[in-house]
Amino acid sequence: MRKARILLAGAPTGCWSNAGDEAILEALAEGFEEAIPGVRLAVVSSNPAGFLESKGIAAIPYADLEAIEVAIATSDLLLLGGGSIFFDYWGAEPETLLTSRHEGLSLWAGLALLASARGVPFGAVGVGLGPLESADGRLLSSLALAPARLLSLRDAESVRLVAELRVPETRIRLAADPVVRFDPRTFVDLPVETEGAARPWLGVALRQWEHGIDPALWEAAVATALDQHLATYGGTLFFVAMHRAVPWPLADDAAAATRVAARMVHDDACRYVPATRPWRERAAVLARSDTALAMRLHGALFALAGGVPTVGLVYDPKVRGLFASWGCPEHALSLADTTSGEIAHALARAHASSDADRCALRARRVELATREQENANMVRELLALPRPVTLQIPADLTNTFRPRLRKLSAMRPMQLSAALDSLLGENSEEARPITRVAILTNRLLDWQTGEPCYGGAERYALELARLFTELGLDVTFFQRGGPEGGEFFGFPVVPLAGEERFSEFETGVGAEFFERSWSFDHVLYLMPNYASGPIRGDAIVVCHGVWWDHDLYDDRFAFRSPEWTEHLRRVFTRPRRVVAVDLNSLNVVRALFPEAAPRLRRIPSWVDVDLFRPPNGSRPGPPLVLFPRRAEIVRGTRLVAPILAALAGCGVRFRWLGDGYEEELERLRAVAASDSRLELTSAPFEVMPTHYREAEICVIPTVGSEGLSLSCLEAMASGCAVVATDVGGLGELVQHEVNGLLCRPDAEEIAAAVRRCLDEPELRDRLQIAARATAERHSLDRWREGWRRELVDLGWIPARDRSPKELISMQPTPQLPARTSRDDPWDVVCFSIINWEFRWQRPQQIATELARRGRRVFYLRNGEYLPPGGPAFELRPLGENIWEVVLAASEPFNIYDGEIPSGTRKLFLAGLRALATEQEIDRAIALVDLATWTPVAEEAANTLGWNLVYDCMDDWATFPGIADKPTLLARERELVTRASLVVVSSGTIHERWAPLRDDLLLLRNAADFDHFHGCAGEDPLPDVKNPIAGYFGAIASWFDVNLVSAVATARPDVTFVLIGEVFDAEIDALASLPNVLLLGHQPYERLPAFLRRFDVCLVPFEVSSATAGMDVVKIYEYFCSGKPVVATPIREIVHLAPLVRLAADAAGFLHELDAALTEDDPAAVLARIHHAKENTWARRVDEMEQETYDRTTRSDVGHYRALAVARREMGTIARERDTLRTELETSRRELAALAGEIDALRTELRTIHSSRLWRSANLYWRLRRFLSRR
């Protein structure tokens, strides 16, 4: 008789790292063997090789999808077994289901759905649920539990949550944690760390935790309580590490214990039981302790099961549930709210427990062990079910979930996708009629082997086909050559054999495609060089870049000859639509063939920022420089050897990632043979993200024929520092020294840029962060939406498929007088004081918050201008709804001098008018940050009907570097009197301008609370010991260097960490001190991680007229963490006392610093955090929006509105004239397009007339006529 086979997942999946999970596995195995003798177990596993096998259990690698499918199909039962496996503290990713990236909830749900699709019985045994705070977490949990025939849950709270997920009550059973079947007092072996340990023993099982709480607060409270306990009772304290240090969030128990012990006075009484000890030894320590303190659930369970009075620190509801189930809920203290005194009192009460109390705990284990047997009973019932076992998934779940699956579908094997389709398709919406689309491309399947090819063009083709399929279109690919009957990720691929060609134009293949695609509803060419022969008039051609910008090919190519030019003209002037991925292609084609302009559209390339993402930690080993390129001469293969030669001895690895043409691959192999640093490899789509995450630097050495490179986008999304050539569309992505380095396609320049990234880690880090931000502006969703709009416009899909957001955007923009609701749309044109990439301050915060609300923000750039005579402006995307505007200027000038040259002023105004026309900016505020802009901003506001708003962020009359600029100060006075709204950032500035206006809006600075409160991220100061007094911000002339030097000298045991660029400040005295770290500028994204390490935050500014008007932003950011702040009494900080400790001199500063370092006042921490919550940029922008609305609607400012309307009317005549010109030009273009379509029709008719079928039909009718005359 065949033995039963059970496949387990859940706690056993990664149990090697966690004592509790390993105990669950052994408990389940023991229970199943008792109930089902001879049962064979396998585990879907992330454990190290050999770990499970040593226990007689088979391991199925969790990332091996084929092995998982086979394991499920050959099992008699799938079980999600034991532990807290349904939670979403760190989010949930439905898209990763049944891909190699699945983990946690997506892994459990994928296994459950696959078992249901294969008819395999499925259940959950001894599991716990919660918290489930996100919609995605609940969706995946519902999908995982919906197919379960039976579920046994370990606590009442989990039962309640499962009921909320609409699992029928008849399937639910209350059991117990599988581990209660063990009596840990019977474990004989104790770890060596217990030898000679004095009694009484205090067992402590802590874990790292910072979710919604400052770890420094609870760690300090625990340390104080443990000290008090040891001082009272003596004995030995055992820190028992339940979890190994692994690269998962908050998993290093030993690190938490070490930090707590470092705060203790009696640390000499502490011993550490490491996570490398067998789990039974660690359980035995806790079970034989006299008292225990536990955060880890199974640490508490081991102690309770041994009859040890235990105090629980509740970081998760499951811990409170455990103590409730053991009848001692009063021993569970909330981690977020408890104090050191409460913990010490609870430990003292536990220590004083009677023998009867201890016996009651051991008796409770026996009761729970009896209930735990329900787990094995349930498994027997499940095994008795006849196969196949299927349960229908609720329709609302499948309809919600199905669209999410497409995102990572390239990583999901076809057979698994089919299984999901069969399972989830039962409740699908009514399908729309299928429309057939033929797509012609170069090569998806290898011409010789028929294997899939992996490159940017192939990824583009695949994602486009998937989008078309989702929109109800049926896709068939055609390619030049290759095997018959092939498939590319499930899409059929038809080979074409046409031989005729001219230069790179494949006219023979194009003609055969033309003949064979007539039965299709639509056609699309992914390679323009196939579209110079006969094509249909409704065709779409996709252009991936200007491919003729070089002379690197052999004599077969006739670039720029008259006949070649005619082929190129035919490619771009005859299709109904030409879609370019980059602006460079669009502009070049428009310049060469003006008649093609009406057909041209731009849909920028994309990157899946969820799939391509930076690594979680630092990259191991020597730095890796990646070349993610197809092996072609235009992709820079012949630059590799000299690049490597120029980088000799720099201690890095190089990797060429990609296949390609054999001749170029041979060249690369020769380079690799002579230089062992170079590795050649290629990878399927699903593996490529791993290569990018390993690389510090990514080189795009293109020498020609480049569009908006997918490889470049993928590298940027993966957090690589990008070095790219200024070829094609690369300059559209990479801004030199902002988010990458641009250079000529020259080996020495590329090597120098790589070396610079290696030698300047701060630059490399900054580029990596900025690159990721750029990639996020090219998301897959944006690309898909661009294509969907085009398909609607072309009639490929019905207009009813427009999204609600698009339908809203199609409505006419309200004119200025018609505004009746605060929700009416208006844009923001920001006349900036600093460029976007400069230190993150008030202007970027306000602009970002406005953009987050759906307002378009156009942010004018300083110092970089376009040459006169060319485009009036250039737009560069900065973020969601934010664009940088570069205007043309007649000559260079300094924006901080207060004057814009007259010629440049005219160009600026022309550029703003062109911007308003092209971007349809109707209602807007002209938000001025620096008064130099006054004449330009005022004129633009007057002529375009915008509202003029001045945001005065500093008292410029006293500000260093500005106070001596009389022209700028005079401009500011004009602006204050003429703006419709003046916003000031401090009370001092309000006092200054109050005599001129009585309607000033005081809008102090604020903080991004969510950004700074979480304080997440890798420790940026791993080698620096606390205590730390920290500062971030500019170290400028107002920074009191002498004060900080004196304080640091007097407190050598305190490390002073100073972060920020140095401006006009003498810091030699600071730099010479051993306990002062000057770290320079750090990216805004990293500041929370530094703040987390600070014990005290500093604002050591000189008290002077220059600082009197400063509302210091960093105060609000410091408050987000609750950390104490010590500051000098500058005017705008004084009102924040007592939240801030104030001191006017070095002696006072020392006194306040010492007090802050020893502060133990949770109420003060909460007060600072509360102040930060009440002073966020979101609230500030709420006030600004309300005031802006009021100023444009209240009757007492009707003057401004009437004036704006009148000025708009004055410009109407000029605009109507421009409109007539535009309409005339449009008519000309339409006539040209019509002529092109007529040419295409003539071509089609000539082709038909010359075909064999036409000749046969013509001969037939001629014979009929001849015979009829007879």
CSV table of N, CA and C in Angstrom, one decimal, residues 294-413:
chain,number,residue,atom,x,y,z
A,294,ALA,N,9.7,37.7,27.6
A,294,ALA,CA,9.7,37.3,26.2
A,294,ALA,C,8.9,38.2,25.3
A,295,MET,N,9.5,38.5,24.2
A,295,MET,CA,8.8,39.1,23.0
A,295,MET,C,8.5,38.0,22.0
A,296,ARG,N,9.4,37.1,21.7
A,296,ARG,CA,9.2,36.0,20.8
A,296,ARG,C,8.1,35.1,21.3
A,297,LEU,N,7.1,34.8,20.5
A,297,LEU,CA,6.0,34.0,20.9
A,297,LEU,C,6.4,32.6,21.4
A,298,HIS,N,7.3,32.0,20.6
A,298,HIS,CA,7.6,30.6,21.1
A,298,HIS,C,8.7,30.6,22.2
A,299,GLY,N,9.4,31.8,22.4
A,299,GLY,CA,10.2,31.9,23.6
A,299,GLY,C,9.3,31.9,24.8
A,300,ALA,N,8.2,32.7,24.7
A,300,ALA,CA,7.2,32.7,25.8
A,300,ALA,C,6.6,31.3,26.0
A,301,LEU,N,6.2,30.7,24.9
A,301,LEU,CA,5.6,29.4,25.0
A,301,LEU,C,6.5,28.3,25.7
A,302,PHE,N,7.8,28.3,25.3
A,302,PHE,CA,8.7,27.3,25.9
A,302,PHE,C,8.7,27.6,27.4
A,303,ALA,N,8.8,28.8,27.8
A,303,ALA,CA,8.8,29.1,29.3
A,303,ALA,C,7.5,28.7,30.0
A,304,LEU,N,6.4,29.1,29.4
A,304,LEU,CA,5.1,28.8,30.0
A,304,LEU,C,4.9,27.3,30.1
A,305,ALA,N,5.3,26.6,29.0
A,305,ALA,CA,5.1,25.1,29.0
A,305,ALA,C,6.0,24.5,30.1
A,306,GLY,N,7.1,25.1,30.5
A,306,GLY,CA,7.9,24.6,31.5
A,306,GLY,C,7.4,25.0,32.9
A,307,GLY,N,6.3,25.7,33.0
A,307,GLY,CA,5.8,26.2,34.3
A,307,GLY,C,6.5,27.4,34.8
A,308,VAL,N,7.2,28.2,33.9
A,308,VAL,CA,7.9,29.4,34.3
A,308,VAL,C,7.0,30.6,34.3
A,309,PRO,N,6.8,31.3,35.3
A,309,PRO,CA,6.1,32.6,35.3
A,309,PRO,C,6.8,33.6,34.3
A,310,THR,N,6.0,34.0,33.4
A,310,THR,CA,6.6,34.7,32.3
A,310,THR,C,5.9,36.1,32.0
A,311,VAL,N,6.7,37.1,31.7
A,311,VAL,CA,6.1,38.4,31.3
A,311,VAL,C,6.3,38.5,29.8
A,312,GLY,N,5.2,38.9,29.2
A,312,GLY,CA,5.3,39.1,27.7
A,312,GLY,C,5.3,40.5,27.3
A,313,LEU,N,6.1,40.9,26.3
A,313,LEU,CA,6.1,42.2,25.7
A,313,LEU,C,5.4,42.1,24.4
A,314,VAL,N,4.2,42.7,24.3
A,314,VAL,CA,3.3,42.5,23.2
A,314,VAL,C,3.7,43.5,22.1
A,315,TYR,N,4.4,43.1,21.0
A,315,TYR,CA,4.6,43.8,19.8
A,315,TYR,C,3.6,43.5,18.7
A,316,ASP,N,3.0,42.3,18.9
A,316,ASP,CA,2.1,41.8,17.9
A,316,ASP,C,0.9,41.2,18.7
A,317,PRO,N,-0.3,41.3,18.2
A,317,PRO,CA,-1.5,40.8,18.9
A,317,PRO,C,-1.4,39.3,19.2
A,318,LYS,N,-0.6,38.5,18.4
A,318,LYS,CA,-0.5,37.1,18.7
A,318,LYS,C,0.1,36.8,20.1
A,319,VAL,N,1.0,37.7,20.6
A,319,VAL,CA,1.6,37.5,21.9
A,319,VAL,C,0.6,37.7,23.0
A,320,ARG,N,-0.3,38.7,22.8
A,320,ARG,CA,-1.4,38.9,23.8
A,320,ARG,C,-2.3,37.6,23.8
A,321,GLY,N,-2.6,37.1,22.6
A,321,GLY,CA,-3.4,36.0,22.5
A,321,GLY,C,-2.9,34.7,23.1
A,322,LEU,N,-1.5,34.6,23.0
A,322,LEU,CA,-0.9,33.4,23.7
A,322,LEU,C,-1.1,33.5,25.2
A,323,PHE,N,-0.8,34.7,25.8
A,323,PHE,CA,-1.0,34.8,27.3
A,323,PHE,C,-2.5,34.6,27.7
A,324,ALA,N,-3.4,35.1,26.8
A,324,ALA,CA,-4.8,34.8,27.2
A,324,ALA,C,-5.1,33.4,27.2
A,325,SER,N,-4.6,32.6,26.2
A,325,SER,CA,-4.9,31.2,26.1
A,325,SER,C,-4.3,30.4,27.2
A,326,TRP,N,-3.2,31.0,27.9
A,326,TRP,CA,-2.6,30.3,29.0
A,326,TRP,C,-3.2,30.8,30.3
A,327,GLY,N,-4.2,31.7,30.3
A,327,GLY,CA,-4.9,32.1,31.5
A,327,GLY,C,-4.2,33.2,32.3
A,328,CYS,N,-3.2,33.9,31.7
A,328,CYS,CA,-2.5,34.9,32.4
A,328,CYS,C,-2.4,36.2,31.5
A,329,PRO,N,-3.5,36.8,31.1
A,329,PRO,CA,-3.4,37.9,30.2
A,329,PRO,C,-2.8,39.1,30.9
A,330,GLU,N,-2.9,39.2,32.2
A,330,GLU,CA,-2.3,40.4,32.9
A,330,GLU,C,-0.8,40.4,32.9
A,331,HIS,N,-0.2,39.3,32.5
A,331,HIS,CA,1.3,39.3,32.3
A,331,HIS,C,1.8,39.8,31.0
A,332,ALA,N,0.9,40.2,30.1
A,332,ALA,CA,1.2,40.7,28.8
A,332,ALA,C,1.2,42.2,28.8
A,333,LEU,N,2.3,42.8,28.6
A,333,LEU,CA,2.5,44.3,28.6
A,333,LEU,C,2.7,44.8,27.2
A,334,SER,N,2.0,45.9,26.9
A,334,SER,CA,2.1,46.5,25.5
A,334,SER,C,3.5,47.1,25.4
A,335,LEU,N,4.2,46.7,24.3
A,335,LEU,CA,5.6,47.2,24.1
A,335,LEU,C,5.6,48.7,23.9
A,336,ALA,N,4.6,49.2,23.2
A,336,ALA,CA,4.5,50.6,22.8
A,336,ALA,C,4.2,51.5,24.0
A,337,ASP,N,3.5,51.0,25.0
A,337,ASP,CA,3.0,51.9,26.1
A,337,ASP,C,3.7,51.7,27.5
A,338,THR,N,4.4,50.5,27.7
A,338,THR,CA,4.9,50.2,29.0
A,338,THR,C,6.1,51.0,29.4
A,339,THR,N,6.4,51.1,30.6
A,339,THR,CA,7.5,51.8,31.1
A,339,THR,C,8.5,50.8,31.8
A,340,SER,N,9.7,51.2,32.1
A,340,SER,CA,10.6,50.4,32.8
A,340,SER,C,10.1,49.9,34.1
A,341,GLY,N,9.4,50.8,34.8
A,341,GLY,CA,8.9,50.5,36.1
A,341,GLY,C,7.8,49.4,36.1
A,342,GLU,N,7.0,49.5,35.1
A,342,GLU,CA,5.9,48.5,34.9
A,342,GLU,C,6.5,47.1,34.6
A,343,ILE,N,7.6,47.1,33.7
A,343,ILE,CA,8.2,45.8,33.4
A,343,ILE,C,8.9,45.2,34.6
A,344,ALA,N,9.6,46.1,35.4
A,344,ALA,CA,10.2,45.6,36.6
A,344,ALA,C,9.2,45.0,37.6
A,345,HIS,N,8.1,45.7,37.7
A,345,HIS,CA,7.1,45.3,38.7
A,345,HIS,C,6.5,44.0,38.2
A,346,ALA,N,6.2,43.8,36.9
A,346,ALA,CA,5.7,42.6,36.4
A,346,ALA,C,6.7,41.4,36.6
A,347,LEU,N,8.0,41.7,36.4
A,347,LEU,CA,9.0,40.6,36.6
A,347,LEU,C,9.0,40.2,38.1
A,348,ALA,N,8.9,41.2,39.0
A,348,ALA,CA,9.0,40.9,40.4
A,348,ALA,C,7.7,40.1,40.8
A,349,ARG,N,6.6,40.4,40.3
A,349,ARG,CA,5.4,39.6,40.6
A,349,ARG,C,5.5,38.2,40.1
A,350,ALA,N,6.1,38.1,38.8
A,350,ALA,CA,6.3,36.7,38.3
A,350,ALA,C,7.3,35.9,39.1
A,351,HIS,N,8.3,36.6,39.6
A,351,HIS,CA,9.4,35.9,40.4
A,351,HIS,C,8.8,35.4,41.7
A,352,ALA,N,7.8,36.1,42.2
A,352,ALA,CA,7.2,35.7,43.5
A,352,ALA,C,6.0,34.7,43.3
A,353,SER,N,5.8,34.2,42.1
A,353,SER,CA,4.7,33.2,41.9
A,353,SER,C,4.9,32.0,42.7
A,354,SER,N,3.8,31.4,43.2
A,354,SER,CA,3.9,30.3,44.0
A,354,SER,C,4.1,29.0,43.2
A,355,ASP,N,4.4,27.9,43.9
A,355,ASP,CA,4.6,26.6,43.2
A,355,ASP,C,3.3,26.2,42.6
A,356,ALA,N,2.2,26.6,43.2
A,356,ALA,CA,0.9,26.2,42.6
A,356,ALA,C,0.7,26.9,41.3
A,357,ASP,N,1.1,28.2,41.2
A,357,ASP,CA,1.0,28.9,39.9
A,357,ASP,C,1.8,28.2,38.9
A,358,ARG,N,3.0,27.8,39.2
A,358,ARG,CA,3.9,27.1,38.3
A,358,ARG,C,3.3,25.8,37.8
A,359,CYS,N,2.7,25.0,38.8
A,359,CYS,CA,2.0,23.8,38.4
A,359,CYS,C,0.8,24.0,37.5
A,360,ALA,N,0.1,25.1,37.7
A,360,ALA,CA,-1.0,25.4,36.9
A,360,ALA,C,-0.6,25.7,35.4
A,361,LEU,N,0.5,26.3,35.2
A,361,LEU,CA,1.0,26.5,33.9
A,361,LEU,C,1.3,25.2,33.2
A,362,ARG,N,2.0,24.3,33.9
A,362,ARG,CA,2.3,23.0,33.3
A,362,ARG,C,1.1,22.2,33.0
A,363,ALA,N,0.1,22.3,33.9
A,363,ALA,CA,-1.2,21.6,33.6
A,363,ALA,C,-1.9,22.2,32.4
A,364,ARG,N,-1.8,23.5,32.2
A,364,ARG,CA,-2.4,24.1,31.1
A,364,ARG,C,-1.8,23.6,29.8
A,365,ARG,N,-0.5,23.3,29.8
A,365,ARG,CA,0.2,22.7,28.6
A,365,ARG,C,-0.5,21.4,28.3
A,366,VAL,N,-0.7,20.6,29.3
A,366,VAL,CA,-1.3,19.3,29.0
A,366,VAL,C,-2.7,19.5,28.4
A,367,GLU,N,-3.5,20.4,28.9
A,367,GLU,CA,-4.8,20.7,28.3
A,367,GLU,C,-4.7,21.1,26.8
A,368,LEU,N,-3.8,22.0,26.6
A,368,LEU,CA,-3.6,22.5,25.2
A,368,LEU,C,-3.1,21.4,24.3
A,369,ALA,N,-2.2,20.5,24.8
A,369,ALA,CA,-1.7,19.4,24.0
A,369,ALA,C,-2.8,18.5,23.6
A,370,THR,N,-3.8,18.3,24.5
A,370,THR,CA,-5.0,17.5,24.1
A,370,THR,C,-5.7,18.1,22.9
A,371,ARG,N,-5.9,19.5,23.0
A,371,ARG,CA,-6.6,20.2,21.9
A,371,ARG,C,-5.8,20.2,20.7
A,372,GLU,N,-4.5,20.1,20.8
A,372,GLU,CA,-3.6,20.1,19.6
A,372,GLU,C,-3.8,18.9,18.8
A,373,GLN,N,-4.3,17.8,19.4
A,373,GLN,CA,-4.4,16.5,18.6
A,373,GLN,C,-5.5,16.7,17.5
A,374,GLU,N,-6.3,17.8,17.6
A,374,GLU,CA,-7.2,18.1,16.5
A,374,GLU,C,-6.5,18.3,15.2
A,375,ASN,N,-5.3,18.8,15.2
A,375,ASN,CA,-4.5,19.0,14.0
A,375,ASN,C,-4.4,17.6,13.3
A,376,ALA,N,-3.9,16.6,13.9
A,376,ALA,CA,-3.7,15.3,13.3
A,376,ALA,C,-5.1,14.7,12.9
A,377,ASN,N,-6.1,14.9,13.7
A,377,ASN,CA,-7.4,14.4,13.3
A,377,ASN,C,-7.9,15.0,12.0
A,378,MET,N,-7.7,16.3,11.9
A,378,MET,CA,-8.1,17.0,10.6
A,378,MET,C,-7.3,16.5,9.4
A,379,VAL,N,-6.0,16.2,9.6
A,379,VAL,CA,-5.2,15.7,8.5
A,379,VAL,C,-5.8,14.4,8.0
A,380,ARG,N,-6.2,13.5,8.9
A,380,ARG,CA,-6.7,12.2,8.5
A,380,ARG,C,-8.0,12.4,7.7
A,381,GLU,N,-8.8,13.4,8.1
A,381,GLU,CA,-10.1,13.6,7.3
A,381,GLU,C,-9.7,14.1,5.9
A,382,LEU,N,-8.8,15.0,5.8
A,382,LEU,CA,-8.4,15.5,4.5
A,382,LEU,C,-7.9,14.4,3.6
A,383,LEU,N,-7.1,13.5,4.1
A,383,LEU,CA,-6.5,12.5,3.3
A,383,LEU,C,-7.6,11.5,2.8
A,384,ALA,N,-8.7,11.5,3.6
A,384,ALA,CA,-9.8,10.5,3.2
A,384,ALA,C,-10.7,11.1,2.1
A,385,LEU,N,-10.5,12.4,1.7
A,385,LEU,CA,-11.3,13.0,0.7
A,385,LEU,C,-11.0,12.3,-0.7
A,386,PRO,N,-12.0,12.1,-1.5
A,386,PRO,CA,-11.7,11.6,-2.9
A,386,PRO,C,-11.1,12.6,-3.8
A,387,ARG,N,-10.3,12.2,-4.7
A,387,ARG,CA,-9.7,13.2,-5.7
A,387,ARG,C,-10.5,13.2,-6.9
A,388,PRO,N,-10.6,14.3,-7.7
A,388,PRO,CA,-10.0,15.6,-7.4
A,388,PRO,C,-10.9,16.3,-6.4
A,389,VAL,N,-10.3,17.2,-5.6
A,389,VAL,CA,-11.0,18.0,-4.7
A,389,VAL,C,-11.0,19.5,-5.2
A,390,THR,N,-12.1,20.1,-5.5
A,390,THR,CA,-12.1,21.4,-6.0
A,390,THR,C,-13.1,22.3,-5.2
A,391,LEU,N,-12.8,23.5,-5.0
A,391,LEU,CA,-13.7,24.5,-4.4
A,391,LEU,C,-13.7,25.7,-5.2
A,392,GLN,N,-14.8,26.3,-5.5
A,392,GLN,CA,-14.9,27.5,-6.3
A,392,GLN,C,-14.5,28.7,-5.5
A,393,ILE,N,-13.6,29.5,-6.2
A,393,ILE,CA,-13.1,30.7,-5.6
A,393,ILE,C,-14.2,31.8,-5.8
A,394,PRO,N,-14.6,32.6,-4.7
A,394,PRO,CA,-15.6,33.6,-4.9
A,394,PRO,C,-15.3,34.5,-6.1
A,395,ALA,N,-16.4,34.9,-6.8
A,395,ALA,CA,-16.2,35.7,-8.0
A,395,ALA,C,-15.5,37.0,-7.8
A,396,ASP,N,-15.9,37.7,-6.6
A,396,ASP,CA,-15.4,39.0,-6.4
A,396,ASP,C,-13.9,38.9,-6.1
A,397,LEU,N,-13.4,37.8,-5.6
A,397,LEU,CA,-11.9,37.7,-5.3
A,397,LEU,C,-11.2,37.5,-6.7
A,398,THR,N,-11.7,36.6,-7.5
A,398,THR,CA,-11.1,36.4,-8.8
A,398,THR,C,-11.1,37.6,-9.7
A,399,ASN,N,-12.2,38.4,-9.7
A,399,ASN,CA,-12.3,39.6,-10.5
A,399,ASN,C,-11.3,40.6,-10.0
A,400,THR,N,-11.1,40.7,-8.7
A,400,THR,CA,-10.2,41.7,-8.2
A,400,THR,C,-8.7,41.3,-8.4
A,401,PHE,N,-8.5,40.0,-8.3
A,401,PHE,CA,-7.1,39.5,-8.4
A,401,PHE,C,-6.6,39.3,-9.8
A,402,ARG,N,-7.5,38.9,-10.7
A,402,ARG,CA,-7.0,38.5,-12.1
A,402,ARG,C,-6.2,39.6,-12.8
A,403,PRO,N,-6.6,40.9,-12.7
A,403,PRO,CA,-5.7,41.9,-13.4
A,403,PRO,C,-4.4,42.1,-12.8
A,404,ARG,N,-4.2,41.7,-11.5
A,404,ARG,CA,-2.9,41.9,-10.9
A,404,ARG,C,-1.9,40.9,-11.3
A,405,LEU,N,-2.4,39.8,-11.9
A,405,LEU,CA,-1.4,38.7,-12.3
A,405,LEU,C,-0.6,39.0,-13.5
A,406,ARG,N,-1.0,40.0,-14.3
A,406,ARG,CA,-0.3,40.3,-15.6
A,406,ARG,C,1.0,40.9,-15.3
A,407,LYS,N,1.2,41.6,-14.2
A,407,LYS,CA,2.4,42.4,-14.0
A,407,LYS,C,3.7,41.7,-14.1
A,408,LEU,N,3.8,40.5,-13.5
A,408,LEU,CA,5.0,39.7,-13.6
A,408,LEU,C,4.8,38.4,-14.3
A,409,SER,N,3.9,38.4,-15.3
A,409,SER,CA,3.5,37.2,-16.0
A,409,SER,C,4.7,36.6,-16.8
A,410,ALA,N,5.7,37.4,-17.1
A,410,ALA,CA,6.9,36.9,-17.8
A,410,ALA,C,7.6,35.9,-17.0
A,411,MET,N,7.5,36.0,-15.6
A,411,MET,CA,8.3,35.2,-14.7
A,411,MET,C,7.5,33.9,-14.4
A,412,ARG,N,6.3,33.8,-14.9
A,412,ARG,CA,5.4,32.7,-14.5
A,412,ARG,C,5.4,31.6,-15.6
A,413,PRO,N,5.8,30.4,-15.4
A,413,PRO,CA,5.8,29.4,-16.4
A,413,PRO,C,4.4,29.2,-17.1
